[in-house]
Amino acid sequence: MNLPEKFGENVFNDTVQKEMLPKEVYKALRATIEAGKQLDVSIAGAVAAAMKDWAVSKGATHYTHWFQPLTGLTAEKHDSFIEPDGDKVIMRLTGNSLIVGEPDASSFPSGGSRATYMARGYTAWDPTSPAFVKDGTLYIPTIFVSYTGETLDKKGPLLRSMNAIDRQAKRVLKLFGIECKKVATTVGPEQEYFLIDEEEYLKRKDLQLTGRTLFGAPVSRGQELEDQYFGVLKPRVAAFMRDLDEELWSYGIPSKTKHNEVAPAQHEMAPIFSTTNIAVDNNMLTMEIMKKVAQKHGLVCLLHEKPFRGINGSGKHNNWSMSTDTGLNLLNPGVNPETNTLFKLMLAAVIKAVDDYQGPLRASVASAANDHRLGANEAPPAIISIYLGDQLGALVESIIKGEKYTASSDNKCGIGVPESPIFPKDATDRNRTSPFAFTGNKFEFRMLGSQANVSDANICLNTIVASTLELFADELEGAASIEQAANDLIARELKAHERIIFNLDGYGPEWEPEAARRGLLNNKNTADAVPVFYEKKNIDVFVEQGVYTEAEAIARADIRLENYTKIINIEALTMLEMAKRDVIPAVSDFIGDLCQNVASKQAVCGEIPFNAEKKLISSLSKLNDEASAAVDKLEADLAAIDKEQFRAASQSMAHIIIPDMEELRKYVDEMETLTSSDYWPYPNYFDLLYSVK
Ligand code: ADP
Ligand code: MG
């Protein structure tokens, strides 16, 4: 395979655009893409014609507007290119069909902000993310808005939030004499996932209906030997990854790194970072392609945050920075961060933003599935804090204390043998336990769930940083000496927000009480985390930056709680179904057979005082009774909840239903360890985690 040639072969990218578009059209399109200029709609016809010709040459017969409704997934509706021409047809894509589409919006979640009878919704072309051909269809990335102009998707607000950063960061740059056309945020999302055998998957209702195992006793060998991380790839997994890379590259997705993750059957793929909206589109496509390629290999790719209890779940580290179109990374400390005022100002802006808006940031990653990770011993805790590392930590400390900073001279690494190279060390070490870590020239926000659309977290991050930069620019514009004024501001803000910086072990038992003393938020589940989004200050920041209207902001929070409520409801119903129809009857059958055996044994040998069967009969009968009682309680509690009232219902789900589910699972998992595998109705954790060779 000629990789450079194959890379992006299914994408209507810059190279193809240059080749196929009239020069003036090409120039106008690039001005919109690169400098954020208002799209000149008069070029749409020419772009559409070229796109269609190119797509048809790739075997496409259809086109679709591709969008990201509030389900968190992607949506598409395909139209063929055909147009009648006498008794024949011609293939055509008009400028208008490229620019705007009208899917029926009534069946997508809108958070109650739009009555369903007002179902008109429009999709509008996002020229900044390139179109591509997949499975015989031309995919045109779009935003999704209602008749009244309300955004109904994740991309519209994401683009607005990127605009907000662009506006405010340029003001700050100007103060330092730096002119540029555009400041964009960049993202590199590292994607974790599990691969299991399809045959085993198809035997588990819970995996199929909820994406995770609702029951399952731990397997004797989990991840404690720590031998899976970066371990040798199994042949089937290696073959999957090879195919996956080829597919991703063909769509211009710069897949860079692949390796085994910590848990058995867990893996990771990291792409090279790109502009945020493209990174989001690519990540959505990546998740879809992962599932599709897995199927070809007789595997199932699980993107759920916590498919298995007792071993690590999956997240998506969101590496984030801001860069100018001229290639200046605003979070690059350079060789001498202590004298790099612009960098220190940007750093202070992020620190202040994250501290001021911990609530919305935490809420932006909250979901029923991600609740299993945050706060458990594998993902960062539910408390937001920032890790700066030794060098930057020392710099910030010296600023706060008003002391002189002396850079550490210990910046080389070697093992002390002449054959081995001495190499420069990174400015920061790794701290895997921090939810928000500075890693060299970017921040890594680690709380995101593996199946999340990363838009939500980035919309929030962009908005709060833009808002902070606005405050900074307001203050600094007109200062006599920008250096002096900026350094005063930096010192003041770092002092004010010192509490959010935490360079030690975020998993340690000391952190929770310490964070409470510092007054940091610690919302452990979605039902408790999301309501902060309704607070005035948190709505205002989105409204002021032009990212959400008040109604749009409230709709986003409502949908999150509604979705949470629905997911827990589905999980509870699935559990009930599995317990009532499969588990309890299976255990009863097993007990019945044990009783038969005891009766036969006694018929032959006479009365026996105690034996293995009797012991099992007694333990299992008791557990099955307890499981049955737990079923009754869960069923009754679930029936008592008015699921339409999702704000209240989400609280009941978190504080009544989830504990009920825990209780039921406890008995079922215990019974699994005592029941003959011939009787157990599902493949166990061993089958699920170790059957891919
Ligand atoms: P690490 O291994 O320290 O996490 P890597 O260099 O492997 O760092 O990068 C991890 C991810 O961060 C990759 O997706 C990478 O492309 C991305 N990344 C690197 N620089 C930036 C940046 N300026 N903005 C956003 N993401 C970045
Ligand atoms: Mg990383």
Coordinates of C-alpha atoms and ligand atoms in Angstrom, one line a residue, residues 186-190 257 270-274 319-323 329 430 432 439 441-444, ligand 1:
T186 CA -7.0 22.2 18.2
V187 CA -7.9 18.8 19.6
G188 CA -6.4 15.4 19.6
P189 CA -8.8 12.9 21.1
E190 CA -7.3 9.6 22.2
T257 CA -0.8 5.5 17.6
A270 CA -4.8 8.2 18.9
P271 CA -4.9 10.5 15.9
I272 CA -2.7 13.5 15.2
F273 CA -4.5 16.5 16.4
S274 CA -6.5 18.9 14.1
N319 CA -5.8 17.2 24.1
W320 CA -6.6 20.8 23.6
S321 CA -4.8 23.9 22.6
M322 CA -5.1 27.2 20.7
S323 CA -3.2 28.1 17.6
N329 CA 0.6 27.5 19.6
R430 CA 2.9 12.6 33.4
R432 CA -2.3 10.1 35.0
T439 CA 1.3 18.2 28.9
N441 CA 2.2 22.6 24.9
K442 CA -1.5 21.6 25.5
F443 CA -3.9 20.7 28.2
E444 CA -5.2 17.2 28.4
Ligands
ADP1 P1 1.2 12.3 25.2 O1 1.7 10.9 24.8 O2 2.1 13.0 26.1 O3 -0.2 12.2 25.6 P2 1.2 12.8 22.4 O4 2.3 13.6 21.7 O5 1.2 11.4 22.2 O6 1.3 13.2 23.9 O7 -0.2 13.4 22.0 C1 -1.3 13.0 22.5 C2 -2.4 13.6 21.6 O8 -2.3 15.0 21.7 C3 -2.2 13.3 20.1 O9 -3.5 13.1 19.6 C4 -1.6 14.6 19.6 O10 -1.8 14.8 18.3 C5 -2.3 15.6 20.5 N1 -1.7 16.9 20.4 C6 -0.4 17.3 20.3 N2 -0.2 18.6 20.3 C7 -1.5 19.1 20.3 C8 -2.0 20.5 20.3 N3 -1.2 21.5 20.1 N4 -3.3 20.6 20.3 C9 -4.1 19.6 20.5 N5 -3.7 18.3 20.5 C10 -2.4 18.1 20.5

